[in-house]
Coordinates of C-alpha atoms in Angstrom, one line a residue:
M1 CA 37.8 0.6 55.5
A2 CA 35.6 3.2 57.2
C3 CA 37.4 6.0 55.2
G4 CA 36.7 4.1 52.0
N5 CA 33.0 3.9 52.8
I6 CA 32.8 7.6 53.7
F7 CA 34.6 8.5 50.4
F8 CA 32.2 6.3 48.4
F9 CA 29.2 7.9 50.1
L10 CA 30.5 11.4 49.4
L11 CA 31.2 10.4 45.8
I12 CA 27.6 9.2 45.3
T13 CA 26.2 12.3 47.1
F14 CA 28.2 14.6 44.9
S15 CA 27.2 12.7 41.7
V16 CA 23.5 13.0 42.6
A17 CA 23.9 16.7 43.4
L18 CA 25.6 17.3 40.1
I19 CA 22.9 15.4 38.3
T20 CA 20.2 17.5 40.0
Y21 CA 22.0 20.7 39.0
N22 CA 22.1 19.4 35.4
I23 CA 18.4 18.8 35.5
I24 CA 17.7 22.3 36.6
V25 CA 20.0 23.8 33.9
S26 CA 18.5 21.6 31.2
A27 CA 15.0 22.5 32.2
N28 CA 15.7 26.3 32.2
A29 CA 18.1 26.6 29.3
S30 CA 16.8 28.2 26.1
L31 CA 16.2 25.2 23.9
G32 CA 13.5 26.5 21.6
Q33 CA 15.8 27.4 18.8
E34 CA 17.8 24.2 18.7
L35 CA 15.2 21.8 17.4
P36 CA 11.7 22.2 15.8
S37 CA 8.8 21.3 18.0
P38 CA 5.6 19.7 16.9
S39 CA 3.9 23.1 16.5
R40 CA 1.6 24.5 13.8
S41 CA 4.5 26.2 12.1
L42 CA 5.5 22.7 10.7
K43 CA 2.3 22.6 8.7
I44 CA 1.9 18.9 9.0
S45 CA -1.5 17.4 8.5
V46 CA -2.2 15.1 11.5
D47 CA -4.6 12.2 12.0
P48 CA -7.2 13.0 14.7
I49 CA -6.2 10.3 17.2
I50 CA -2.8 9.1 16.4
K51 CA -0.3 11.8 15.7
M52 CA 0.9 10.6 12.3
P53 CA 1.3 12.6 9.1
V54 CA -1.5 11.7 6.8
D55 CA 0.8 11.2 3.8
R56 CA 2.8 8.7 5.8
S57 CA -0.4 6.8 6.9
R58 CA -1.6 6.4 3.3
G59 CA 1.2 4.3 1.9
G60 CA 4.8 3.2 1.9
L61 CA 7.9 5.0 0.7
D62 CA 7.9 7.4 -2.2
S63 CA 10.3 5.7 -4.6
T64 CA 11.5 9.1 -5.8
S65 CA 12.6 10.2 -2.3
P66 CA 16.2 9.6 -1.1
R67 CA 16.6 6.9 1.4
R68 CA 17.0 8.1 5.0
L69 CA 18.9 5.3 6.6
F70 CA 18.7 4.8 10.4
H71 CA 21.1 2.9 12.6
T72 CA 19.5 0.3 14.9
A73 CA 20.9 0.3 18.5
V74 CA 20.0 -2.2 21.2
T75 CA 21.2 -1.9 24.7
A76 CA 22.0 -5.1 26.6
S77 CA 23.8 -6.6 29.6
D78 CA 26.0 -9.7 29.3
S79 CA 23.4 -11.9 31.1
V80 CA 22.3 -15.1 29.4
Y81 CA 18.8 -13.7 29.3
N82 CA 19.7 -10.5 27.4
T83 CA 22.2 -12.3 25.2
W84 CA 20.0 -15.0 23.7
Q85 CA 17.3 -12.3 23.0
S86 CA 20.0 -10.1 21.3
R87 CA 21.1 -13.0 19.1
V88 CA 17.5 -13.7 17.9
M89 CA 16.9 -10.0 17.4
Y90 CA 20.0 -9.6 15.2
Y91 CA 19.1 -12.7 13.2
W92 CA 15.8 -11.1 12.1
F93 CA 17.4 -7.7 11.6
K94 CA 19.7 -9.2 9.0
K95 CA 16.8 -11.0 7.3
F96 CA 14.9 -7.8 6.7
K97 CA 17.6 -5.2 6.4
D98 CA 17.7 -5.2 2.6
G99 CA 14.0 -5.9 2.0
P100 CA 11.4 -3.7 0.1
N101 CA 10.9 -0.3 1.6
S102 CA 13.7 -0.9 4.2
E103 CA 15.7 2.1 5.4
M104 CA 17.5 0.0 7.9
G105 CA 21.2 0.8 8.0
G106 CA 23.8 -0.5 10.5
F107 CA 23.3 -2.3 13.8
T108 CA 24.9 -2.0 17.2
R109 CA 24.4 -3.9 20.4
I110 CA 25.5 -1.5 23.1
L111 CA 26.8 -3.8 25.8
H112 CA 26.8 -2.0 29.1
S113 CA 28.7 -4.7 31.1
G114 CA 32.0 -2.8 30.7
K115 CA 33.8 -5.7 29.0
P116 CA 33.6 -7.7 25.8
D117 CA 31.9 -11.1 25.6
K118 CA 32.2 -14.0 23.3
Y119 CA 29.6 -12.7 20.8
M120 CA 31.5 -9.7 19.7
D121 CA 32.2 -11.3 16.3
E122 CA 28.6 -12.5 15.8
I123 CA 26.9 -9.2 16.7
P124 CA 28.3 -5.7 16.0
T125 CA 29.0 -4.5 19.5
F126 CA 30.0 -1.3 21.3
V127 CA 31.2 -1.9 24.9
A128 CA 29.9 0.8 27.3
Q129 CA 30.8 1.2 31.0
P130 CA 28.0 0.6 33.6
L131 CA 27.1 3.3 36.1
P132 CA 29.3 3.4 39.2
P133 CA 28.2 0.8 41.8
G134 CA 25.2 1.9 43.8
L135 CA 24.2 4.7 41.5
D136 CA 21.4 2.7 39.8
R137 CA 19.9 1.9 43.2
G138 CA 19.2 -1.7 42.0
Y139 CA 17.4 -0.5 38.9
I140 CA 19.7 -1.9 36.2
V141 CA 17.7 -0.2 33.4
L142 CA 19.3 3.1 34.4
N143 CA 22.4 1.8 32.6
R144 CA 20.6 2.3 29.3
P145 CA 20.7 6.1 29.0
W146 CA 24.3 6.2 30.3
A147 CA 25.2 3.6 27.6
F148 CA 23.6 5.6 24.9
V149 CA 25.5 8.7 26.0
Q150 CA 28.8 6.9 25.7
W151 CA 27.9 5.3 22.3
L152 CA 26.8 8.6 20.8
Q153 CA 30.0 10.4 22.0
Q154 CA 32.5 7.7 21.0
A155 CA 31.1 5.7 18.1
D156 CA 31.4 6.6 14.4
I157 CA 27.7 6.4 13.4
K158 CA 27.3 6.8 9.6
E159 CA 23.5 7.1 9.5
D160 CA 21.6 10.4 10.3
Y161 CA 18.9 8.6 12.3
I162 CA 18.7 6.1 15.2
L163 CA 16.2 3.4 15.9
M164 CA 16.4 2.6 19.6
A165 CA 15.2 -1.0 20.1
E166 CA 15.4 -3.7 22.7
P167 CA 16.7 -7.3 22.8
D168 CA 13.1 -8.7 23.1
H169 CA 12.1 -7.1 19.8
I170 CA 11.6 -9.3 16.7
I171 CA 11.5 -7.4 13.5
V172 CA 8.8 -9.0 11.3
K173 CA 9.1 -6.9 8.1
P174 CA 11.4 -4.3 6.6
I175 CA 11.2 -1.0 8.5
P176 CA 11.1 2.4 6.7
N177 CA 12.2 5.6 8.4
L178 CA 8.9 6.6 10.1
S179 CA 10.3 9.9 11.5
R180 CA 9.4 13.2 9.7
E181 CA 10.1 16.9 9.7
G182 CA 12.2 17.0 12.9
L183 CA 9.7 14.7 14.7
G184 CA 10.7 11.3 16.1
A185 CA 8.5 8.3 15.5
A186 CA 7.5 6.3 18.6
F187 CA 5.1 3.7 19.9
H188 CA 2.2 5.0 22.1
F189 CA 2.3 3.2 25.4
F190 CA -1.1 3.4 27.1
Y191 CA 0.4 3.3 30.6
I192 CA 2.6 6.3 30.1
E193 CA 0.2 9.1 31.3
P194 CA 1.9 12.5 31.7
K195 CA -1.4 14.3 32.4
K196 CA -2.2 11.9 35.3
Y197 CA 1.2 12.6 36.9
E198 CA 1.5 16.3 36.1
S199 CA 2.3 17.3 39.7
I200 CA 5.3 14.9 39.8
L201 CA 6.5 15.6 36.3
R202 CA 6.6 19.3 36.9
K203 CA 9.7 18.6 39.1
Y204 CA 11.5 17.8 35.8
F205 CA 9.5 19.7 33.2
P206 CA 8.7 23.2 34.6
E207 CA 5.7 25.2 33.5
D208 CA 7.8 27.6 31.4
K209 CA 8.5 24.7 29.1
G210 CA 4.9 24.5 28.1
P211 CA 1.8 22.3 28.8
I212 CA 2.3 18.9 30.2
T213 CA 0.9 17.5 27.0
N214 CA 4.2 18.4 25.4
I215 CA 5.4 15.2 27.0
D216 CA 4.5 12.4 24.7
P217 CA 3.1 9.0 26.0
I218 CA 6.2 7.1 24.9
G219 CA 9.3 5.3 26.1
N220 CA 12.7 5.3 24.5
S221 CA 12.0 2.2 22.5
P222 CA 10.9 1.7 19.9
V223 CA 11.8 5.2 18.7
I224 CA 13.3 6.5 15.5
V225 CA 14.9 9.9 16.0
G226 CA 17.5 12.1 14.3
K227 CA 21.0 11.4 15.5
E228 CA 21.8 15.0 16.3
S229 CA 18.5 15.3 18.3
L230 CA 19.4 12.2 20.3
K231 CA 22.8 13.5 21.1
K232 CA 21.1 16.4 22.9
I233 CA 18.4 14.3 24.4
A234 CA 20.5 11.5 25.8
P235 CA 22.4 13.4 28.6
S236 CA 19.2 14.9 29.8
W237 CA 17.5 11.4 29.6
M238 CA 20.3 10.1 31.8
N239 CA 20.1 13.0 34.3
V240 CA 16.4 12.9 34.6
S241 CA 16.4 9.1 35.1
L242 CA 18.8 9.3 37.9
A243 CA 17.0 12.3 39.5
M244 CA 13.7 10.5 39.3
K245 CA 15.1 7.3 40.9
K246 CA 16.6 9.4 43.7
D247 CA 13.2 11.0 44.5
P248 CA 11.0 8.6 46.5
E249 CA 7.7 10.1 45.3
T250 CA 8.7 9.7 41.6
D251 CA 10.2 6.3 42.1
K252 CA 7.1 5.0 43.8
A253 CA 4.7 6.5 41.2
F254 CA 6.6 5.2 38.1
G255 CA 8.2 2.0 39.3
W256 CA 9.6 -0.1 36.4
V257 CA 8.6 2.4 33.7
L258 CA 10.5 5.3 35.4
E259 CA 13.2 5.3 32.7
M260 CA 10.5 5.5 30.0
Y261 CA 9.0 8.6 31.6
A262 CA 12.5 10.1 31.8
Y263 CA 13.1 9.7 28.1
A264 CA 9.7 11.3 27.3
V265 CA 10.5 14.2 29.6
A266 CA 14.0 14.6 28.1
S267 CA 12.6 14.6 24.5
A268 CA 10.1 17.3 25.5
L269 CA 12.8 19.4 27.2
H270 CA 14.6 19.6 23.9
G271 CA 11.5 20.4 21.9
V272 CA 11.5 17.0 20.0
G273 CA 8.0 15.9 19.5
N274 CA 7.0 12.4 18.3
I275 CA 4.7 10.9 15.7
L276 CA 2.7 8.3 17.7
Y277 CA 2.9 5.4 15.3
K278 CA 0.3 2.7 16.3
D279 CA 1.6 0.1 13.8
F280 CA 5.2 0.3 15.2
M281 CA 4.9 -2.9 17.2
I282 CA 2.6 -5.5 18.6
Q283 CA 2.6 -7.0 22.1
P284 CA 1.3 -10.6 22.3
P285 CA -0.9 -12.0 23.8
W286 CA -3.0 -8.9 24.1
E287 CA -2.7 -8.0 20.4
T288 CA -3.6 -11.0 18.3
Q289 CA -2.8 -10.1 14.7
V290 CA 0.6 -9.1 13.3
G291 CA -1.1 -7.2 10.4
E292 CA 1.0 -4.1 9.4
K293 CA 3.1 -4.0 12.5
F294 CA 6.9 -3.9 12.2
I295 CA 8.0 -5.4 15.5
I296 CA 6.8 -8.1 17.9
H297 CA 7.6 -7.2 21.5
Y298 CA 7.5 -10.3 23.6
T299 CA 7.5 -8.6 27.0
Y300 CA 4.4 -10.5 28.3
G301 CA 4.1 -14.2 29.0
C302 CA 1.8 -16.2 26.8
D303 CA -0.1 -18.9 28.7
Y304 CA -2.9 -21.1 27.1
T305 CA -4.9 -24.2 27.7
M306 CA -4.5 -27.0 25.1
K307 CA -7.8 -25.7 23.8
G308 CA -6.2 -22.3 22.9
E309 CA -7.8 -20.4 25.8
L310 CA -5.7 -17.6 27.4
T311 CA -4.9 -18.2 31.1
Y312 CA -3.0 -15.0 31.7
G313 CA -1.8 -14.8 35.3
K314 CA -1.8 -18.5 35.6
I315 CA 0.7 -20.9 34.1
G316 CA -0.8 -22.5 31.1
E317 CA -0.7 -26.1 29.8
W318 CA 1.2 -24.5 26.9
R319 CA 3.3 -21.4 27.5
F320 CA 6.0 -19.2 26.1
D321 CA 7.5 -16.6 28.5
K322 CA 11.0 -15.2 28.0
R323 CA 11.4 -15.2 31.8
S324 CA 11.5 -19.0 31.7
Y325 CA 14.9 -18.7 30.1
D326 CA 16.7 -16.2 32.4
D327 CA 19.7 -18.5 33.0
I328 CA 19.6 -20.8 29.9
P329 CA 18.6 -20.0 26.3
P330 CA 15.4 -21.6 25.0
P331 CA 16.0 -24.9 23.3
R332 CA 15.7 -25.3 19.6
N333 CA 12.4 -26.3 18.2
L334 CA 10.0 -25.1 20.9
S335 CA 6.6 -26.7 20.7
L336 CA 4.1 -24.7 18.7
P337 CA 1.0 -23.3 20.3
P338 CA -2.2 -25.5 20.3
P339 CA -5.0 -24.7 17.8
G340 CA -6.9 -21.6 18.6
V341 CA -4.0 -19.5 19.8
P342 CA -3.8 -16.1 18.1
E343 CA -1.6 -15.5 15.0
S344 CA 0.7 -13.1 16.9
V345 CA 1.8 -15.8 19.4
V346 CA 2.2 -18.5 16.7
T347 CA 4.3 -16.1 14.6
L348 CA 6.4 -15.2 17.6
V349 CA 7.3 -18.9 18.4
K350 CA 7.9 -19.8 14.8
M351 CA 10.3 -16.9 14.4
V352 CA 12.2 -17.8 17.6
N353 CA 12.4 -21.4 16.3
E354 CA 13.8 -20.3 12.9
A355 CA 16.4 -18.0 14.5
T356 CA 17.6 -20.7 17.0
A357 CA 17.7 -23.3 14.2
N358 CA 20.0 -21.1 12.1
I359 CA 22.2 -19.3 14.6
P360 CA 25.5 -21.3 15.0
N361 CA 26.4 -22.7 18.3
W362 CA 23.0 -22.0 19.8
G363 CA 22.9 -22.8 23.5
S364 CA 26.6 -22.6 23.9

């Protein structure tokens, strides 16, 4: 038994050392010629605040342009919590896939539990292996980049672009391909602050790679990016994630958004810049109108009084919080919010209700 423990410890130590070596190699390799970076040579006109090409911001798809289909990929575990969200997400993907202006192609749930589940026939699924026990250090999200590495290596993906999404995303309208000219398209997260954490990030993004502002304030989702670009980014994303988690200073600074920082760093290491698309998604209850957004991300709990007053941080008389359903799916026909609750929250609950009403064997 003692020999087995020593062997396991040596295996983990060797794995982490190899990962650290890969980070150093990735950071110092000559990557500038592989992919275009968001530099002046691209000659793209950019809005002053949000990095979005002006011609994209002024309208929808040009009907004369060929469709640039993207494949939607969602990573998930086999937990009840992830599974019911994935089923709702896929329901709305199918509803909007063939709508006006859509460039949505195929769909894959990347299941990183290592074994099939009973929803394989309902949702197109690729089964990925989880990280070796102990390597995620209790941070299950680290399985995400490793799952993407496996999927990109092994799956036959027809589309030239990938939309990385999450189970708790609800698509609210057909999504066009928002990426352009070698740039990805990503949501701007206000709490991803590369400049604030420059001293930490320089461990993974050395100065010879350029200014720290080359690291975009993004996570890995939602992001639309070229498939060939993602094939290069994904291994570095995995390696950077594991190296960050191993480093106590980085782990403490970034906490639950560590893997998001790791993707932003990996993208920058490979010279892939991103259009920061402000209308990519909405996050209730803080954003109150759906407007021109494409995705509702229900990561926050929504708590209100029966007068429609937000009671965030305190359980409301009316509430919808995905965490209330971690071991059992939400029932069909959830109660709608009281009068005065913002449109974004009302829309979210109505869409969950429609999905659960129409998905066969809900709750089974």
